[in-house]
Tab-separated table of C-alpha atoms in Angstrom:
chain	number	residue	atom	x	y	z
D	1	MET	CA	12.474	-95.798	47.534
D	2	ASP	CA	10.632	-98.870	45.797
D	3	PHE	CA	7.994	-98.689	47.289
D	4	ALA	CA	6.423	-97.168	43.559
D	5	ASN	CA	7.384	-100.362	42.176
D	6	THR	CA	4.653	-102.688	42.141
D	7	PRO	CA	3.783	-104.571	39.009
D	8	SER	CA	0.865	-101.577	37.535
D	9	PHE	CA	-1.916	-103.448	36.856
D	10	PHE	CA	-4.436	-100.832	35.841
D	11	ARG	CA	-2.954	-97.854	33.626
D	12	SER	CA	-5.424	-94.857	34.878
D	13	GLY	CA	-5.713	-91.683	31.855
D	14	PRO	CA	-4.315	-90.903	29.400
D	15	LYS	CA	-0.372	-91.891	28.710
D	16	PRO	CA	2.343	-89.945	29.259
D	17	GLY	CA	2.968	-89.246	25.786
D	18	THR	CA	-0.599	-87.237	25.063
D	19	ARG	CA	-0.555	-85.947	27.983
D	20	LEU	CA	3.028	-84.391	27.491
D	21	PHE	CA	1.525	-83.607	23.868
D	22	LEU	CA	-1.735	-81.727	25.318
D	23	CYS	CA	0.488	-80.048	28.538
D	24	ALA	CA	2.948	-78.825	25.540
D	25	LEU	CA	0.493	-77.551	23.039
D	26	ALA	CA	-1.841	-75.670	25.611
D	27	SER	CA	1.997	-73.850	27.096
D	28	ILE	CA	3.080	-73.269	23.868
D	29	ALA	CA	-0.058	-71.523	23.117
D	30	LEU	CA	0.144	-70.330	26.396
D	31	LEU	CA	3.549	-68.448	25.816
D	32	VAL	CA	2.862	-67.042	22.095
D	33	GLY	CA	-0.390	-65.303	23.562
D	34	ASP	CA	1.239	-64.300	26.336
D	35	SER	CA	5.081	-63.031	24.526
D	36	ARG	CA	2.945	-61.843	21.544
D	37	TYR	CA	-0.367	-60.505	22.416
D	38	GLY	CA	-1.111	-59.726	26.315
D	39	LEU	CA	-3.750	-62.121	26.233
D	40	MET	CA	-3.187	-63.658	29.972
D	41	GLU	CA	-3.258	-60.831	32.100
D	42	GLN	CA	-6.620	-61.299	33.090
D	43	ALA	CA	-5.534	-64.662	34.507
D	44	ARG	CA	-2.092	-63.088	35.716
D	45	ASP	CA	-4.358	-60.952	37.799
D	46	GLY	CA	-6.748	-63.893	39.146
D	47	MET	CA	-3.051	-65.641	40.111
D	48	SER	CA	-1.560	-62.801	41.330
D	49	LEU	CA	-4.133	-62.656	43.711
D	50	VAL	CA	-4.180	-65.979	44.945
D	51	LEU	CA	-0.527	-66.057	45.445
D	52	TYR	CA	-0.288	-63.137	47.165
D	53	PRO	CA	-1.539	-63.830	50.748
D	54	LEU	CA	0.699	-66.070	50.109
D	55	GLN	CA	4.032	-63.162	49.537
D	56	ARG	CA	3.263	-62.658	52.314
D	57	VAL	CA	3.505	-65.119	54.737
D	58	VAL	CA	6.973	-65.752	53.330
D	59	ASN	CA	7.737	-62.230	53.353
D	60	MET	CA	6.134	-63.025	57.133
D	61	PRO	CA	9.739	-64.094	58.797
D	62	LEU	CA	12.343	-61.464	57.486
D	63	GLY	CA	10.054	-58.845	58.459
D	64	MET	CA	10.504	-60.509	61.635
D	65	VAL	CA	14.410	-61.086	61.900
D	66	ARG	CA	14.174	-57.323	61.196
D	67	HIS	CA	12.935	-56.136	63.898
D	68	PHE	CA	14.766	-57.794	66.261
D	69	GLY	CA	17.339	-56.639	64.200
D	70	ASP	CA	16.479	-53.231	65.035
D	71	TYR	CA	15.999	-53.973	68.989
D	72	PHE	CA	18.582	-54.529	68.815
D	73	THR	CA	20.487	-51.360	67.093
D	74	ALA	CA	23.221	-50.122	69.965
D	75	GLN	CA	23.063	-47.099	71.082
D	76	ALA	CA	25.617	-45.626	69.910
D	77	ASP	CA	24.747	-46.282	65.861
D	78	LEU	CA	21.455	-44.495	66.794
D	79	LYS	CA	23.339	-41.871	67.760
D	80	ASN	CA	25.436	-41.950	64.546
D	81	GLU	CA	22.763	-41.947	62.703
D	82	ASN	CA	20.363	-40.725	64.016
D	83	ASP	CA	23.254	-37.020	63.568
D	84	GLN	CA	24.002	-37.493	60.359
D	85	LEU	CA	20.627	-37.678	59.375
D	86	ARG	CA	19.539	-34.781	61.039
D	87	THR	CA	22.744	-32.867	59.715
D	88	ARG	CA	21.364	-34.492	55.976
D	89	GLN	CA	18.160	-33.036	56.990
D	90	LEU	CA	19.062	-29.503	57.225
D	91	GLU	CA	20.846	-29.429	53.562
D	92	MET	CA	17.786	-31.011	52.989
D	93	SER	CA	15.007	-27.958	53.849
D	94	ALA	CA	17.736	-25.651	52.864
D	95	ARG	CA	17.326	-26.728	49.553
D	96	LEU	CA	13.931	-27.430	49.746
D	97	ALA	CA	13.202	-23.510	50.825
D	98	ARG	CA	16.340	-23.097	47.095
D	99	LEU	CA	13.619	-25.337	44.836
D	100	GLU	CA	10.263	-23.730	46.496
D	101	THR	CA	11.797	-20.623	45.642
D	102	VAL	CA	12.450	-20.982	42.779
D	103	GLU	CA	10.037	-23.644	41.428
D	104	ARG	CA	7.208	-20.923	42.374
D	105	GLU	CA	9.790	-17.838	40.584
D	106	LEU	CA	9.056	-20.992	37.419
D	107	ASN	CA	5.079	-21.119	37.734
D	108	GLU	CA	5.340	-17.664	37.691
D	109	LEU	CA	7.533	-17.397	34.531
D	110	ARG	CA	5.103	-20.548	32.701
D	111	GLN	CA	2.367	-18.737	33.296
D	112	LEU	CA	3.146	-15.639	31.920
D	113	ASN	CA	3.993	-17.624	29.056
D	114	SER	CA	1.205	-19.848	29.342
D	115	ILE	CA	2.913	-22.391	29.347
D	116	LYS	CA	0.795	-24.943	31.231
D	117	ALA	CA	1.965	-25.545	34.820
D	118	THR	CA	4.669	-29.113	35.733
D	119	ARG	CA	1.932	-30.747	38.208
D	120	THR	CA	2.881	-31.573	41.320
D	121	ASP	CA	1.919	-34.856	43.116
D	122	ALA	CA	2.787	-37.373	45.878
D	123	PRO	CA	5.099	-39.591	45.105
D	124	GLN	CA	3.731	-43.195	46.595
D	125	LEU	CA	5.772	-45.144	48.725
D	126	ALA	CA	5.874	-48.756	47.671
D	127	GLU	CA	7.543	-51.857	49.350
D	128	THR	CA	9.456	-54.352	47.535
D	129	LEU	CA	8.021	-58.239	48.061
D	130	TYR	CA	10.502	-59.621	45.785
D	131	THR	CA	12.353	-59.883	42.438
D	132	GLY	CA	11.452	-62.053	39.671
D	133	ARG	CA	14.242	-65.168	39.845
D	134	ASP	CA	13.624	-64.918	36.258
D	135	PRO	CA	17.600	-64.297	34.910
D	136	PHE	CA	16.191	-62.987	32.170
D	137	SER	CA	13.405	-60.507	33.129
D	138	TYR	CA	15.100	-57.245	34.871
D	139	LYS	CA	12.140	-57.089	37.013
D	140	ILE	CA	9.954	-56.520	40.748
D	141	ILE	CA	7.289	-56.589	42.329
D	142	ILE	CA	6.300	-53.744	44.586
D	143	ASP	CA	3.266	-53.981	47.424
D	144	LYS	CA	1.086	-50.983	46.194
D	145	GLY	CA	-1.115	-51.812	42.705
D	146	ALA	CA	-4.693	-51.305	41.608
D	147	ASP	CA	-4.953	-50.304	45.168
D	148	ALA	CA	-3.881	-47.361	45.606
D	149	ASN	CA	-4.698	-46.148	42.634
D	150	LEU	CA	-0.959	-47.382	40.209
D	151	GLN	CA	-1.267	-47.055	36.640
D	152	PRO	CA	0.942	-48.996	33.540
D	153	GLY	CA	3.268	-45.997	32.583
D	154	GLN	CA	4.163	-44.643	35.593
D	155	PRO	CA	8.125	-44.063	36.999
D	156	VAL	CA	9.528	-45.061	40.238
D	157	VAL	CA	12.580	-44.039	41.142
D	158	ASP	CA	14.761	-45.044	44.583
D	159	ALA	CA	16.996	-42.166	47.046
D	160	HIS	CA	19.681	-42.267	43.991
D	161	GLY	CA	18.277	-41.801	40.849
D	162	LEU	CA	15.262	-43.608	38.596
D	163	LEU	CA	15.022	-47.073	38.733
D	164	GLY	CA	12.480	-47.944	36.197
D	165	GLN	CA	8.685	-47.651	35.031
D	166	ILE	CA	5.170	-49.634	36.477
D	167	THR	CA	3.829	-51.822	33.521
D	168	ARG	CA	1.352	-54.370	34.598
D	169	VAL	CA	-0.348	-54.044	37.270
D	170	GLN	CA	-2.399	-56.640	39.265
D	171	PRO	CA	-4.919	-55.459	42.457
D	172	LEU	CA	-3.084	-55.053	45.211
D	173	THR	CA	0.447	-55.755	43.810
D	174	ALA	CA	2.355	-53.819	40.359
D	175	GLU	CA	5.303	-55.195	38.385
D	176	VAL	CA	8.238	-52.594	37.463
D	177	THR	CA	10.106	-53.185	34.336
D	178	LEU	CA	13.630	-51.714	35.513
D	179	ILE	CA	15.860	-50.142	33.157
D	180	ILE	CA	17.833	-52.465	32.569
D	181	ASP	CA	15.259	-54.566	31.436
D	182	LYS	CA	16.300	-55.054	27.441
D	183	ASN	CA	13.736	-53.525	25.391
D	184	GLN	CA	14.229	-50.852	28.307
D	185	MET	CA	13.977	-47.356	26.545
D	186	VAL	CA	14.953	-43.754	28.872
D	187	PRO	CA	14.557	-40.324	26.905
D	188	VAL	CA	17.380	-38.680	28.305
D	189	MET	CA	20.167	-36.424	28.272
D	190	ILE	CA	23.581	-35.126	29.041
D	191	ALA	CA	23.297	-32.514	32.890
D	192	ARG	CA	26.059	-30.981	31.000
D	193	THR	CA	25.304	-29.655	27.604
D	194	GLY	CA	21.781	-30.958	27.731
D	195	GLU	CA	22.146	-33.037	24.347
D	196	ARG	CA	19.739	-35.460	24.425
D	197	ALA	CA	20.075	-39.085	23.900
D	198	ILE	CA	18.000	-42.519	24.345
D	199	LEU	CA	19.527	-44.497	27.288
D	200	TYR	CA	18.811	-48.839	26.168
D	201	GLY	CA	18.604	-50.818	27.632
D	202	TYR	CA	20.027	-55.121	27.005
D	203	GLY	CA	19.631	-56.722	29.544
D	204	GLY	CA	21.887	-56.170	33.312
D	205	GLY	CA	22.826	-52.884	32.434
D	206	VAL	CA	21.975	-49.779	30.046
D	207	GLU	CA	24.177	-47.619	27.165
D	208	ILE	CA	23.728	-44.871	24.648
D	209	ARG	CA	23.253	-46.509	21.505
D	210	TYR	CA	23.128	-43.458	17.973
D	211	LEU	CA	25.337	-40.103	19.606
D	212	PRO	CA	27.240	-39.231	17.153
D	213	LEU	CA	31.008	-39.120	17.313
D	214	HIS	CA	32.493	-35.376	17.516
D	215	ALA	CA	29.469	-35.453	20.616
D	216	ASP	CA	30.813	-33.530	23.254
D	217	VAL	CA	30.678	-36.369	25.923
D	218	ARG	CA	32.515	-36.681	28.685
D	219	GLU	CA	33.736	-40.062	31.280
D	220	GLY	CA	31.342	-39.046	34.272
D	221	ASP	CA	29.287	-37.130	32.711
D	222	SER	CA	25.687	-37.524	34.330
D	223	ILE	CA	22.724	-37.745	32.776
D	224	VAL	CA	18.977	-37.150	33.763
D	225	THR	CA	16.206	-38.044	32.234
D	226	SER	CA	14.860	-35.163	29.116
D	227	GLY	CA	11.150	-35.023	29.425
D	228	ILE	CA	10.541	-34.650	26.149
D	229	ASP	CA	8.208	-37.970	26.549
D	230	GLY	CA	6.119	-36.733	28.752
D	231	LEU	CA	6.357	-39.623	30.653
D	232	TYR	CA	9.147	-39.219	33.162
D	233	GLN	CA	9.456	-35.770	34.042
D	234	GLU	CA	12.663	-33.326	33.564
D	235	GLY	CA	15.500	-34.140	35.010
D	236	THR	CA	15.778	-37.033	36.704
D	237	PRO	CA	19.192	-38.761	37.439
D	238	VAL	CA	19.247	-41.811	35.133
D	239	ALA	CA	22.814	-42.849	34.514
D	240	ARG	CA	26.190	-42.057	35.214
D	241	VAL	CA	28.703	-42.531	31.465
D	242	SER	CA	31.932	-44.449	32.787
D	243	LYS	CA	33.349	-45.055	29.025
D	244	VAL	CA	33.149	-43.212	26.252
D	245	GLU	CA	35.010	-45.037	23.367
D	246	ARG	CA	34.981	-42.789	19.620
D	247	ASN	CA	36.071	-45.515	17.127
D	248	ALA	CA	37.417	-43.826	13.960
D	249	GLY	CA	35.550	-46.917	12.368
D	250	ALA	CA	32.749	-46.099	13.607
D	251	ALA	CA	29.184	-43.204	13.316
D	252	PHE	CA	29.066	-43.950	16.483
D	253	SER	CA	30.584	-43.625	19.429
D	254	ARG	CA	30.653	-46.346	22.654
D	255	ILE	CA	29.108	-45.028	25.555
D	256	THR	CA	28.552	-46.647	28.316
D	257	THR	CA	26.526	-46.118	31.830
D	258	GLU	CA	26.218	-47.314	34.944
D	259	PRO	CA	22.665	-46.516	35.884
D	260	LEU	CA	22.844	-44.627	39.202
D	261	ALA	CA	19.508	-46.245	41.183
D	262	GLY	CA	20.110	-49.478	43.792
D	263	VAL	CA	18.457	-50.938	40.515
D	264	GLN	CA	18.832	-54.852	42.266
D	265	GLN	CA	19.352	-53.930	45.933
D	266	THR	CA	16.380	-51.237	46.908
D	267	ARG	CA	13.916	-51.740	48.983
D	268	TYR	CA	11.915	-49.305	49.008
D	269	VAL	CA	11.077	-47.131	45.932
D	270	LEU	CA	8.651	-44.209	45.284
D	271	VAL	CA	5.887	-43.967	42.423
D	272	LEU	CA	6.021	-41.282	41.334
D	273	GLN	CA	3.250	-39.370	38.821
D	274	GLN	CA	3.485	-39.137	35.684
D	275	LYS	CA	4.424	-36.182	33.452
D	276	GLY	CA	0.692	-34.763	31.921
D	277	GLN	CA	-0.869	-35.120	28.915
D	278	THR	CA	1.087	-34.192	26.576
D	279	PRO	CA	-1.739	-32.344	23.260
D	280	PRO	CA	-0.684	-35.509	20.587
D	281	ARG	CA	1.710	-35.782	18.261
D	282	PRO	CA	0.528	-33.835	14.593
D	283	ALA	CA	-0.437	-36.245	12.301
D	284	GLU	CA	2.753	-36.296	10.200
D	285	PRO	CA	2.244	-36.130	6.471
D	286	VAL	CA	1.535	-39.138	4.189
D	287	VAL	CA	5.136	-40.325	2.520
D	288	PRO	CA	3.989	-41.994	-0.619
D	289	VAL	CA	6.834	-43.383	-1.723
D	290	LYS	CA	8.024	-46.309	0.295
D	291	LYS	CA	7.587	-47.845	4.379
D	292	THR	CA	9.449	-46.333	6.840
D	293	LYS	CA	10.167	-49.011	9.674
D	294	GLY	CA	8.911	-46.074	12.094
D	295	LYS	CA	10.669	-46.201	16.263
D	296	LYS	CA	9.068	-47.908	18.728
D	297	PRO	CA	7.422	-45.421	22.010
D	298	ALA	CA	9.020	-45.287	24.723
D	299	ASP	CA	6.544	-47.216	26.703
D	300	SER	CA	7.267	-50.896	25.595
D	301	GLU	CA	6.232	-53.184	27.436
C	26	MET	CA	23.370	-101.933	39.853
C	27	SER	CA	22.369	-101.038	43.061
C	28	PHE	CA	20.770	-104.308	44.665
C	29	ASP	CA	22.864	-104.286	47.449
C	30	ARG	CA	20.581	-101.601	48.772
C	31	PRO	CA	18.935	-102.542	51.398
C	32	LYS	CA	15.084	-102.927	50.455
C	33	GLU	CA	13.238	-101.201	53.725
C	34	LEU	CA	9.423	-101.311	53.990
C	35	LEU	CA	7.896	-96.898	53.576
C	36	LYS	CA	4.787	-96.279	55.082
C	37	PRO	CA	1.914	-94.861	51.694
C	38	VAL	CA	2.832	-91.907	50.657
C	39	LYS	CA	0.428	-89.466	51.297
C	40	ARG	CA	-1.732	-87.219	48.997
C	41	ARG	CA	-1.035	-84.269	51.403
C	42	PHE	CA	2.253	-84.763	52.645
C	43	ILE	CA	3.370	-84.163	48.052
C	44	PHE	CA	0.903	-81.302	48.301
C	45	MET	CA	3.201	-79.791	51.039
C	46	THR	CA	6.351	-80.432	49.961
C	47	PHE	CA	4.904	-78.889	46.376
C	48	LEU	CA	3.883	-75.508	48.874
C	49	LEU	CA	6.491	-75.370	50.264
C	50	ALA	CA	9.031	-75.872	46.752
C	51	VAL	CA	6.866	-72.840	45.990
C	52	LEU	CA	7.193	-70.177	48.916
C	53	VAL	CA	10.923	-70.598	48.996
C	54	GLU	CA	11.362	-70.194	45.242
C	55	MET	CA	9.074	-66.771	46.656
C	56	VAL	CA	10.867	-65.401	48.839
C	57	PRO	CA	12.607	-62.808	49.057
C	58	LEU	CA	16.966	-63.669	48.957
C	59	PRO	CA	19.367	-61.021	48.674
C	60	HIS	CA	20.109	-60.438	45.498
C	61	GLY	CA	22.574	-62.477	42.856
C	62	SER	CA	21.501	-65.907	45.420
C	63	THR	CA	19.376	-66.539	42.399
C	64	ARG	CA	22.152	-67.212	40.104
C	65	TRP	CA	23.141	-70.423	41.785
C	66	LEU	CA	20.127	-71.269	44.118
C	67	PRO	CA	18.273	-74.624	42.291
C	68	ASP	CA	14.618	-74.364	41.083
C	69	PHE	CA	13.266	-76.612	43.985
C	70	ILE	CA	9.847	-76.830	42.846
C	71	SER	CA	11.159	-78.872	39.587
C	72	LEU	CA	13.777	-80.296	42.012
C	73	VAL	CA	10.315	-81.600	44.338
C	74	LEU	CA	8.611	-82.490	40.927
C	75	LEU	CA	11.210	-84.314	39.755
C	76	TYR	CA	11.375	-86.739	43.251
C	77	TRP	CA	7.511	-87.364	42.661
C	78	VAL	CA	7.900	-88.040	39.187
C	79	ILE	CA	10.483	-90.483	39.795
C	80	ASN	CA	9.213	-92.035	43.187
C	81	GLN	CA	5.800	-91.520	42.416
C	82	PRO	CA	5.101	-91.718	39.231
C	83	ARG	CA	0.982	-92.872	39.271
C	84	ARG	CA	0.285	-89.807	41.385
C	85	VAL	CA	2.761	-87.197	39.785
C	86	ASN	CA	2.779	-86.759	36.217
C	87	VAL	CA	2.586	-84.592	33.165
C	88	GLY	CA	0.619	-82.469	33.657
C	89	LEU	CA	0.538	-82.276	37.770
C	90	ALA	CA	4.145	-80.851	36.205
C	91	PHE	CA	2.525	-78.760	33.577
C	92	LEU	CA	0.926	-77.392	36.733
C	93	MET	CA	2.637	-76.487	38.822
C	94	GLY	CA	5.083	-75.209	35.574
C	95	LEU	CA	1.612	-72.623	36.239
C	96	VAL	CA	2.588	-71.659	38.481
C	97	ALA	CA	6.058	-70.875	38.391
C	98	ASP	CA	5.193	-69.378	36.330
C	99	ILE	CA	3.373	-66.437	38.153
C	100	ALA	CA	6.017	-66.633	41.692
C	101	THR	CA	9.026	-66.077	39.017
C	102	ALA	CA	7.660	-62.813	36.978
C	103	GLY	CA	8.353	-65.093	33.873
C	104	MET	CA	6.057	-65.450	30.498
C	105	LEU	CA	3.973	-67.408	31.234
C	106	GLY	CA	3.633	-71.734	29.482
C	107	GLN	CA	8.003	-70.516	29.910
C	108	HIS	CA	7.758	-73.174	33.738
C	109	ALA	CA	4.837	-75.302	32.519
C	110	LEU	CA	5.928	-76.095	28.351
C	111	ALA	CA	10.010	-77.531	30.051
C	112	TYR	CA	8.635	-79.332	33.286
C	113	SER	CA	6.314	-81.099	30.581
C	114	VAL	CA	8.570	-81.971	29.145
C	115	THR	CA	10.668	-82.712	31.403
C	116	ALA	CA	8.472	-84.701	33.161
C	117	TYR	CA	7.665	-86.384	30.727
C	118	LEU	CA	11.359	-87.706	30.406
C	119	ALA	CA	11.733	-89.143	33.528
C	120	LEU	CA	8.661	-90.840	33.013
C	121	SER	CA	10.314	-92.599	30.988
C	122	ARG	CA	12.739	-94.097	32.115
C	123	GLN	CA	10.791	-93.617	35.755
C	124	ARG	CA	12.146	-97.331	35.516
C	125	GLN	CA	15.413	-97.341	34.877
C	126	LEU	CA	15.846	-94.470	37.676
C	127	ILE	CA	14.205	-96.034	40.815
C	128	MET	CA	16.828	-99.123	40.713
C	129	PHE	CA	20.190	-95.940	40.325
C	130	ASN	CA	21.525	-95.525	43.507
C	131	LEU	CA	21.626	-92.052	44.854
C	132	GLY	CA	25.020	-90.605	42.809
C	133	GLN	CA	23.026	-92.545	40.033
C	134	GLN	CA	20.198	-90.796	40.189
C	135	ALA	CA	22.035	-87.642	41.097
C	136	LEU	CA	23.555	-87.567	37.482
C	137	SER	CA	19.984	-88.024	35.692
C	138	VAL	CA	18.215	-85.623	37.372
C	139	LEU	CA	22.045	-83.878	36.742
C	140	ALA	CA	21.178	-83.967	31.841
C	141	LEU	CA	17.324	-83.668	33.403
C	142	MET	CA	17.783	-80.928	34.920
C	143	LEU	CA	19.653	-79.160	31.886
C	144	CYS	CA	17.417	-80.021	29.009
C	145	ASN	CA	14.926	-77.930	31.798
C	146	GLN	CA	16.969	-74.969	31.930
C	147	SER	CA	17.532	-75.716	28.287
C	148	ILE	CA	14.250	-75.357	26.945
C	149	MET	CA	13.536	-71.914	28.861
C	150	VAL	CA	16.708	-70.479	27.294
C	151	VAL	CA	14.689	-72.328	23.528
C	152	ALA	CA	11.511	-70.590	25.277
C	153	ARG	CA	12.568	-67.269	25.585
C	154	MET	CA	15.530	-66.927	23.700
C	155	LEU	CA	12.599	-67.389	20.815
C	156	THR	CA	10.502	-65.226	22.004
C	157	GLY	CA	13.255	-62.526	21.907
C	158	ALA	CA	14.797	-61.880	25.141
C	159	ALA	CA	19.100	-61.608	25.124
C	160	PHE	CA	20.951	-64.386	25.980
C	161	VAL	CA	22.028	-64.596	29.833
C	162	GLY	CA	24.696	-66.402	30.110
C	163	TRP	CA	26.423	-69.910	31.077
C	164	SER	CA	26.067	-69.096	34.178
C	165	TYR	CA	22.540	-69.426	33.851
C	166	PHE	CA	22.810	-73.617	34.246
C	167	LEU	CA	25.019	-73.731	37.441
C	168	PRO	CA	21.396	-74.304	38.995
C	169	PRO	CA	21.606	-77.141	37.738
C	170	LEU	CA	24.427	-78.094	39.130
C	171	ILE	CA	24.029	-77.550	42.797
C	172	GLY	CA	20.474	-78.739	42.557
C	173	ALA	CA	22.003	-82.243	40.887
C	174	LEU	CA	24.217	-81.922	44.385
C	175	LEU	CA	21.342	-81.572	46.652
C	176	TRP	CA	19.389	-84.769	45.324
C	177	PRO	CA	20.898	-87.228	48.436
C	178	LEU	CA	19.468	-84.703	50.418
C	179	LEU	CA	16.669	-84.329	49.215
C	180	THR	CA	15.403	-87.802	48.669
C	181	LYS	CA	16.987	-88.615	52.186
C	182	LEU	CA	14.670	-85.598	53.905
C	183	LEU	CA	11.718	-86.493	51.934
C	184	LEU	CA	11.886	-90.404	52.770
C	185	LEU	CA	12.100	-89.279	56.626
C	186	PRO	CA	8.520	-89.767	57.910
C	187	TYR	CA	7.670	-92.230	55.794
C	188	ARG	CA	9.989	-94.981	58.093
C	189	HIS	CA	8.342	-96.954	60.736
C	190	HIS	CA	10.567	-96.741	63.271
C	191	SER	CA	11.007	-93.158	62.808
C	192	VAL	CA	8.149	-91.823	64.949
C-alpha cells in the first residue's frame, strides 16, 4: 500500500497550503454568492445539463428492475388492482360530473358578477428524478424543466395534496422545494371554518404559527390552501392538524400538523399552473414614523 | 507500528482508473435510493477522495478535491461551495499528515478517516448554519461512522486491479 511513499525529489505545483487557501477562498466566495445574491444560476444550469445524462444512466437499471417486476406480477394481483381502480374511477367520474356542473355554475355566477373566471389549465405530469441527499434542503428534482415551459413558482401536487413549489428551472430538470423546507410558507385556511393562517415549514415538518388562542381549531381538521396569494389554487389539501396545544401563558396556540402529500415518497407529481395574474396591491400610504419590519413574501426561494 | 504488513510491489495506478472511481462515486451519489437511506449512507465521493489523497498524493490533491466538491454540490442540489469547502479542507488535512497515514494499518487508517470525515461533516454543518439553515440533528454524524467501517473494504477493493497476480 505504500506505493506512493517514494521520495519526492521534485515538488510539483504550489504548496498544499497555498492551494487550500485558494480553494477555500473560492468556495467561500461561491457560498456567499450563491446564498446571498443567487449569482450562480447560470453555472448551475450548465452543470445540471452536463449531469443530466448521468442521472438518466443511473435511473435506468432501477427502471429496468421495476419493469421486470411489472412483468412478473401475478394475475390475481392485477385483477384485484383492476377492480379497485374501476370502482375508484366510477366514484371519481360521478364526483367529476358533479364538479363540472358546479364549476360551470360558478363561472356563470362569476361572469354575472363580473369577477374574472378561474383558469383551468392542464397540469403536467412529471417524474421525480432523485431527491437531493443533502439533509438540509428538502428538495426534489423532477424530469421536466424549461423544455416543458415550467416556471419558478408553480405549485406541485401529488395524489393526496400539495407537495411544494418549483423554485428553480433548469433546461431539462426543475427543482421543487417541498413545503416542509425551512423558509417555505403556504397561505392556508382551515377547511372547516375558513379561518386563514400561514403554514410554515421548519425543516422536516410543517406547523401553523400565530393563530390566536381562541381560534377554532381541532385535532383532525384538514388544512387547505386559501388561494389569496395568487399562486396556489384555493382548496388544495395541504395538511392535517395532529395536535393543538393551548398554553394559557402564550399568546398563540401551538398547532402541530402533518403534511398530507407523500412529501418524500412520491414518484409521480403533477405540476399545476399558477393562479391567474392578480392585480397589483394598491400602494400603501407612506408611514414616516418608524421602520416596520415587512413580512417576507410567501414565494421565498 | 505496522511494519509487519507485507509490502507488495504494485502496478502503477492509471489516471483512467482514478477517474473511473470518481465517476462511480458520483453515480452512486445520484442513484434514487429509498427515502431514509441517506441518513446512514456514507458520502462515497469523500471516501474515494480520501483514499486517493492518502495513496496518490501527487496526483490527487486539494485542487481536485475542490472540483469534486463542486460536482457533489450540483449532484446533491445543495448550496454551491459547501461540499467544495469541506472537501478542500479535509483533503488538506489528510495531505499534511499523509506520510503518517500511509504507514498506519487499516484499523488505524479507518480511525483517522473517521476523524477526517467528521471534520468534513462539521464544516458542512457550520457552512449551512451560517447561511441560515436549521440544525438537522446528530444523526447527521452517523454517515462518517459507517464510512470509516467501510474503509478497509474500500481499500481492498481499490487495490484489487493493481496486484500483479490478479489478472
